[in-house]
XYZ file of C-alpha atoms in Angstrom:
188
model
C -50.702 -150.275 22.553
C -50.909 -147.673 19.767
C -52.106 -150.143 17.112
C -55.250 -151.267 18.981
C -56.252 -147.627 19.602
C -55.701 -146.772 15.949
C -57.717 -149.814 14.817
C -60.498 -148.897 17.227
C -60.818 -145.387 15.726
C -60.526 -146.766 12.204
C -63.433 -149.143 12.864
C -65.519 -146.423 14.538
C -64.981 -143.908 11.703
C -65.724 -146.517 9.042
C -69.198 -146.988 10.540
C -70.183 -143.422 9.718
C -70.682 -142.150 6.177
C -68.458 -139.367 4.988
C -69.853 -135.947 5.677
C -70.717 -133.915 2.584
C -68.434 -131.041 1.702
C -71.449 -128.884 0.850
C -72.766 -127.266 3.989
C -74.809 -124.140 4.408
C -76.646 -124.178 7.695
C -79.705 -122.538 6.126
C -80.007 -125.067 3.259
C -80.913 -128.443 4.780
C -81.084 -131.519 2.514
C -84.883 -131.254 2.326
C -84.784 -127.643 1.065
C -86.509 -127.111 -2.310
C -83.310 -125.872 -3.936
C -80.782 -128.034 -2.077
C -79.603 -129.988 -5.145
C -79.333 -126.905 -7.326
C -77.471 -124.920 -4.696
C -75.140 -127.853 -4.066
C -74.449 -128.140 -7.814
C -73.656 -124.429 -8.188
C -71.579 -124.472 -5.021
C -69.525 -127.400 -6.316
C -68.908 -125.476 -9.558
C -67.852 -122.398 -7.643
C -70.684 -120.513 -9.336
C -72.496 -119.733 -6.088
C -70.836 -119.114 -2.799
C -72.122 -118.575 0.670
C -71.387 -115.938 3.229
C -68.765 -115.794 5.964
C -71.256 -117.108 8.516
C -71.684 -120.345 6.460
C -75.125 -119.317 5.232
C -76.387 -119.226 1.666
C -79.484 -117.093 2.281
C -81.647 -118.758 -0.374
C -84.564 -116.404 0.256
C -82.460 -113.262 -0.190
C -82.368 -111.437 -3.492
C -79.523 -112.175 -5.879
C -77.936 -109.047 -7.254
C -77.037 -108.404 -10.874
C -73.292 -108.993 -10.404
C -73.836 -112.251 -8.476
C -76.223 -113.503 -11.143
C -73.712 -112.869 -13.930
C -71.134 -114.878 -12.014
C -73.629 -117.711 -11.439
C -74.558 -118.103 -15.091
C -71.040 -117.616 -16.454
C -69.548 -120.182 -14.078
C -72.463 -122.585 -14.640
C -72.061 -122.459 -18.412
C -68.234 -122.323 -18.287
C -68.034 -119.015 -20.142
C -64.501 -117.748 -20.719
C -64.084 -114.318 -19.202
C -62.605 -111.309 -20.905
C -59.166 -110.264 -19.702
C -60.211 -106.659 -20.171
C -62.066 -105.166 -17.221
C -62.845 -101.680 -18.473
C -66.437 -100.859 -19.323
C -68.360 -97.696 -20.037
C -70.542 -98.282 -16.996
C -70.069 -95.509 -14.450
C -70.667 -97.935 -11.576
C -68.248 -100.691 -12.665
C -64.625 -100.022 -11.789
C -61.757 -101.988 -13.330
C -60.832 -103.496 -9.958
C -64.347 -104.688 -9.004
C -64.513 -108.477 -8.595
C -67.333 -108.574 -11.148
C -65.742 -106.305 -13.800
C -64.613 -109.221 -16.016
C -68.111 -110.719 -15.906
C -69.682 -107.410 -16.904
C -67.143 -106.822 -19.691
C -67.711 -110.325 -21.062
C -71.480 -109.825 -20.942
C -71.129 -106.555 -22.852
C -68.758 -108.022 -25.455
C -71.235 -110.827 -26.156
C -74.413 -108.689 -26.006
C -75.824 -110.556 -23.003
C -76.498 -107.138 -21.536
C -77.060 -103.842 -23.306
C -74.839 -100.802 -22.849
C -76.160 -98.080 -20.612
C -74.572 -95.559 -18.297
C -75.160 -97.794 -15.233
C -75.021 -101.544 -14.698
C -76.375 -101.369 -11.122
C -74.331 -104.381 -9.885
C -75.698 -104.313 -6.335
C -79.340 -104.032 -7.423
C -81.474 -107.154 -7.240
C -82.024 -108.771 -10.611
C -85.611 -109.268 -11.707
C -86.998 -112.509 -13.059
C -87.367 -110.916 -16.511
C -83.813 -109.536 -16.572
C -82.382 -112.904 -15.540
C -84.340 -114.810 -18.155
C -83.278 -112.418 -20.937
C -79.605 -112.729 -19.902
C -79.838 -116.517 -20.033
C -81.675 -116.417 -23.358
C -79.019 -114.198 -24.902
C -76.212 -116.300 -23.464
C -77.764 -119.515 -24.787
C -78.596 -117.818 -28.101
C -82.256 -118.796 -28.034
C -83.890 -118.506 -31.426
C -86.716 -116.191 -30.407
C -87.805 -115.160 -33.921
C -90.445 -117.911 -34.227
C -92.090 -116.476 -31.117
C -92.797 -113.114 -32.785
C -95.701 -112.574 -32.622
C -97.220 -115.175 -30.377
C -99.906 -115.249 -27.717
C -98.984 -113.743 -24.393
C -97.234 -116.475 -22.373
C -98.647 -115.282 -19.034
C -101.346 -112.831 -18.036
C -98.673 -110.420 -16.778
C -96.306 -110.751 -19.768
C -97.106 -109.372 -23.187
C -95.082 -110.801 -26.033
C -94.504 -107.235 -27.252
C -92.691 -106.279 -24.016
C -88.875 -106.144 -23.996
C -88.729 -109.571 -22.339
C -91.924 -111.126 -23.744
C -90.414 -113.286 -26.490
C -87.845 -114.706 -24.078
C -90.586 -115.630 -21.629
C -92.605 -117.176 -24.495
C -89.587 -119.194 -25.622
C -88.832 -120.385 -22.095
C -92.442 -121.372 -21.434
C -92.905 -123.229 -24.727
C -89.607 -125.073 -24.320
C -90.305 -126.335 -20.801
C -87.832 -124.050 -19.064
C -90.567 -122.539 -16.926
C -92.367 -125.797 -16.123
C -92.230 -125.113 -12.406
C -93.887 -121.712 -12.816
C -97.475 -122.563 -12.122
C -100.530 -120.493 -12.748
C -101.143 -117.688 -15.148
C -98.609 -115.208 -13.753
C -94.836 -115.000 -14.219
C -94.173 -111.915 -12.044
C -91.465 -110.522 -14.362
C -90.695 -107.533 -12.156
C -90.241 -109.569 -8.976
C -86.701 -109.912 -7.725
C -85.022 -113.257 -8.204
C -83.929 -114.987 -5.013
C -80.606 -116.738 -4.553
C -82.416 -120.043 -4.156
C -84.594 -119.684 -7.233
C -81.644 -118.508 -9.320
C -79.882 -121.773 -8.600
């Protein structure tokens, strides 16, 4: 009697495709950033919240963004967790990311890192450019890449590089909005 029941369930379950392991209730398969979020989630670079949400429209903070890019690019983390930042303690989950970013000049030393602050589009792009070692010298000087970004600004050459190399292809129009906060979805 047990074998027919087992075979019945085996046949029934074989009719249904396997459910994906990626599941955030607020990121359906037709979401603009579904594939990117799924990729980062699979890498462990982006995680959701305890309520099984990802919150793609929420801002990503500076500490979360460091984790996302380091895990995405498989950057080895420093074992040392001490920094000169007043707001980064040795036992913070993000301390190794911050220390590694400092050691490699992906971020510049200051008295505060502001880990919980939202990261702006400009800050994120500069971090990626430094991490990827973009050769920005040919872009000095160059025409302003967007109406709201001057090449002479602290982030201007990185924006110029990214635009000319197709990294910002999905940014339409004449504005980049460098001071806007980066969302969790867009950062993926």
